[in-house]
Coordinates of C-alpha atoms in Angstrom, one line a residue:
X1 CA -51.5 171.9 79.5
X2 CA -54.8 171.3 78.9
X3 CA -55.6 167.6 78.2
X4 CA -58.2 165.7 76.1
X5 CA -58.9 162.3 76.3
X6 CA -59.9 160.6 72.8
X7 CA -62.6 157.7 73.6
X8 CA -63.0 156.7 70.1
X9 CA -61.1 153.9 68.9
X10 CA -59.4 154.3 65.6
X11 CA -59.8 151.5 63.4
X12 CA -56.7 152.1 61.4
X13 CA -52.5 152.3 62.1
X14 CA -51.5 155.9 61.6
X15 CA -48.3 155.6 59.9
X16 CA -45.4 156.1 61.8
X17 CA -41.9 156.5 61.5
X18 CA -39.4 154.3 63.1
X19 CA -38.8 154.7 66.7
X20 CA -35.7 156.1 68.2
X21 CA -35.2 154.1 71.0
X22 CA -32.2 153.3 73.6
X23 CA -32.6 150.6 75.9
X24 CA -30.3 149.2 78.8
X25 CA -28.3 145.7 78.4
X26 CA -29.9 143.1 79.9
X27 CA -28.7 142.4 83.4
X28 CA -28.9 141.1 86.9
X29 CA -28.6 144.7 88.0
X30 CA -31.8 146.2 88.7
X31 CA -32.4 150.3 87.4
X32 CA -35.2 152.6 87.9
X33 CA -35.4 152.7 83.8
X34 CA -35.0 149.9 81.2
X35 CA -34.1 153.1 78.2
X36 CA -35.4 156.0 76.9
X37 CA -37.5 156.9 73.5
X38 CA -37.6 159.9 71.0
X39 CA -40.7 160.3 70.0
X40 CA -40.7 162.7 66.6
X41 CA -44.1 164.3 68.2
X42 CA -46.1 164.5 71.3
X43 CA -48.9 162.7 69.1
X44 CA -49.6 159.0 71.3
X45 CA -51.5 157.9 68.1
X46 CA -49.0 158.2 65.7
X47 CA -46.0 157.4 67.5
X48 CA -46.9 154.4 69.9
X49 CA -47.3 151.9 66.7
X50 CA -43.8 152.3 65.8
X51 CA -42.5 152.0 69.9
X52 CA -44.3 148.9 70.1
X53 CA -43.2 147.1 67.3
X54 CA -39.7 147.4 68.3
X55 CA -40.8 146.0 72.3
X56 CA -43.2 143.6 70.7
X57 CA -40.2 141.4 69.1
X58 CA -38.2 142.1 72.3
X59 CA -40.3 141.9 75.6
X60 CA -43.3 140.2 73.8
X61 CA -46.3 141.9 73.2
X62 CA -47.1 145.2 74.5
X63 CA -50.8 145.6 76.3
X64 CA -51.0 148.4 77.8
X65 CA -49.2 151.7 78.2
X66 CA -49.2 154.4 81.0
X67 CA -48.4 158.5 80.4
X68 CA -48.6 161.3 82.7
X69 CA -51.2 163.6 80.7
X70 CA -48.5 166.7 81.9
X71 CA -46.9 166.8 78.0
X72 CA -49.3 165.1 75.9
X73 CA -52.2 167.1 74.8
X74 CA -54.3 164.3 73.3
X75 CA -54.6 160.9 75.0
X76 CA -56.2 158.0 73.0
X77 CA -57.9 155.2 75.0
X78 CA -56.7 152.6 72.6
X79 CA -53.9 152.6 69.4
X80 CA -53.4 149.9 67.0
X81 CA -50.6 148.0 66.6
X82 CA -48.9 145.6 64.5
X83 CA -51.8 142.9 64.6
X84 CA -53.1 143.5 68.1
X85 CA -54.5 147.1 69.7
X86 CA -52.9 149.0 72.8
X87 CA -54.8 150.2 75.7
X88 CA -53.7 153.6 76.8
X89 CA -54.2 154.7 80.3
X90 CA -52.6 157.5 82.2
X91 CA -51.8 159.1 86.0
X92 CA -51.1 162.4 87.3
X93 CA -49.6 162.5 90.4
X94 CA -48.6 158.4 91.1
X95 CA -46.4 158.6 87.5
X96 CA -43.5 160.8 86.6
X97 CA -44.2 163.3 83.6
X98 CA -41.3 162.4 82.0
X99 CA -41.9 158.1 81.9
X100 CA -43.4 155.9 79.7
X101 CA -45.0 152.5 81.1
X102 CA -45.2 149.4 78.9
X103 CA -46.9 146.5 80.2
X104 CA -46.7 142.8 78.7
X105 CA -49.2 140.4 79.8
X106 CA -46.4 137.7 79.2
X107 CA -43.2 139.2 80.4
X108 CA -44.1 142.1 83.1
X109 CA -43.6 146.1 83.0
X110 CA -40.7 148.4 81.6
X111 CA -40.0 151.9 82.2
X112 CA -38.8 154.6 79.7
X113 CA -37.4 158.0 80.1
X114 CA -39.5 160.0 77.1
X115 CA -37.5 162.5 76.1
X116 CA -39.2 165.7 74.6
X117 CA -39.4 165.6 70.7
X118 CA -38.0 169.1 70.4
X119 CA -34.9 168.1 72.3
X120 CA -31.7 169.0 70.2
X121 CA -29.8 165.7 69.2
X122 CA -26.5 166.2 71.2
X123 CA -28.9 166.6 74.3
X124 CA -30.9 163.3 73.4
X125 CA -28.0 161.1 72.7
X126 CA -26.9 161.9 76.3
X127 CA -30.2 161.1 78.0
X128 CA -30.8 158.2 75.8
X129 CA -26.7 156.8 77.1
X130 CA -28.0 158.1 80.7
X131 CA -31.5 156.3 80.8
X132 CA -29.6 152.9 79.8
X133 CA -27.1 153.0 82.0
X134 CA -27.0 149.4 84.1
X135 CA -28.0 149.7 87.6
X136 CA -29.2 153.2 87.7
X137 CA -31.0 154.9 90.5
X138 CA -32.2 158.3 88.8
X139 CA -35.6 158.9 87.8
X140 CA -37.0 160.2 84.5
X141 CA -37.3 163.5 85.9
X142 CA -33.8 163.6 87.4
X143 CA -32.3 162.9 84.4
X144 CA -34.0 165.7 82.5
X145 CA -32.9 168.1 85.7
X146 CA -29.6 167.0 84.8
X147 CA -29.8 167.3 81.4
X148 CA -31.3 171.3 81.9
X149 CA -27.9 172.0 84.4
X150 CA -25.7 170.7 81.9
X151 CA -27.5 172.9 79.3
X152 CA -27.1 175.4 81.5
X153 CA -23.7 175.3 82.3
X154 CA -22.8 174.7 78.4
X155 CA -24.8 177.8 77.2
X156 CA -22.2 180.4 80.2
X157 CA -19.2 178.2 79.1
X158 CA -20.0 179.5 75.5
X159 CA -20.8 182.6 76.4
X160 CA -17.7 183.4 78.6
X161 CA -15.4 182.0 75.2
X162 CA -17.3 184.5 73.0
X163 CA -16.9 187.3 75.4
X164 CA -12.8 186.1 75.6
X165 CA -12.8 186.0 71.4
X166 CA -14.4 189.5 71.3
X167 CA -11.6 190.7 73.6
X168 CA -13.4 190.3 76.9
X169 CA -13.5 193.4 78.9
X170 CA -11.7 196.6 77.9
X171 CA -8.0 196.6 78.5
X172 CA -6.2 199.1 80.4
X173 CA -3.6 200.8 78.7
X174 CA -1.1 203.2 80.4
X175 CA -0.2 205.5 77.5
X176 CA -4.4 206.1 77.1
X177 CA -5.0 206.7 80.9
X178 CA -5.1 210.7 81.6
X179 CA -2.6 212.1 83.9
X180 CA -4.8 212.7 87.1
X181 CA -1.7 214.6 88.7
X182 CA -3.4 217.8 90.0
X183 CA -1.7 220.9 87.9
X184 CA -0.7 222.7 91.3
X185 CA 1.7 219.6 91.9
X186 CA 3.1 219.4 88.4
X187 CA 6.5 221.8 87.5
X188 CA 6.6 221.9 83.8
X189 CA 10.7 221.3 83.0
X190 CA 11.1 224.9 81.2
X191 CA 10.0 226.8 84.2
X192 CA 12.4 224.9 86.8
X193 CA 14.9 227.2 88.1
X194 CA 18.7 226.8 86.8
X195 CA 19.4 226.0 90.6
X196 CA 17.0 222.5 90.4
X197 CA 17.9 221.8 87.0
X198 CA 21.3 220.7 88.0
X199 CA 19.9 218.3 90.7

């Protein structure tokens, strides 16, 4: 994917829906992610506004973010916010293509699993549960890996119930198979002799 880094500066919020957002519990427990976020688009300017003003109230104000340029097509340098702007920076190989990075010059730094926007809802409701799991050790990218096996598995399981409604394969049926006897073998009843008959 071809990437394009936007070095204007907008001076206006796009508008934005709200964010759909999963975050784990708070806890003593340290994880490799602190939630995951739906974004409705792979547009940065439009939906960052609406991520941050949910982790604004929450973590305290969000400075800076980090993306891997590998599924965003346009990166702005800087979005506006709720009352404060949001410098935008990204990495190639140090971050995983599938995290988000907040940073909070108050509170510290929080990773999110970003799950794609075209994602089907039963598949983001389980990555946003896994991503906010307490305690866990899977990446961003792992859990997407997991999430494409399960799909996987789910699309032959469906599969092998429609081929099991449609009948499955054909069945055999004795009164249908030809009689593979070879004639020289067979004695037809009328021509047995009156001697065999009586056997």
């Amino acid at each position: 994917m071809t990437v394009a880094i936007d070095r204007t500066t907008p001076r206006e919020r796009v508008p934005s829906p709200p964010a759909r957002l999963s975050l784990t519990p708070t806890s003593s427990v340290p994880g490799l992610l602190d939630g995951a976020w739906w974004p409705r688009s792979r547009d940065l300017l439009r939906e960052l506004p609406a991520l941050t003003d949910v982790l604004d109230a929450r973590w305290g104000r969000i400075t800076r973010v980090s993306v891997n340029p590998a599924h965003w097509p346009v990166i702005p340098r800087k979005v506006p916010a709720t009352g404060h702007t949001v410098n935008v920076g990204w990495f190639t190989d140090e971050q995983d293509p599938h995290k988000l990075i907040l940073l909070s010059y108050t509170t510290g730094r929080w990773d999110l699993l970003v799950i794609p926007p075209e994602t089907s809802a039963a598949a983001a409701a389980r990555l946003m549960a896994a991503a906010a799991t307490v305690g866990s050790l899977l990446t961003a990218s792992s859990l997407m890996a997991n999430e494409t096996a399960t799909r996987a598995a789910r699309a032959d399981l469906s599969r092998e119930e429609e081929w099991e409604t449609d009948g499955g394969p054909p069945q055999w049926r004795p009164e249908t198979e030809p009689d593979r006897t070879p004639e020289l073998h067979r004695t037809p009843e009328l021509h047995r002799t009156p001697e065999l008959q009586g056997r």
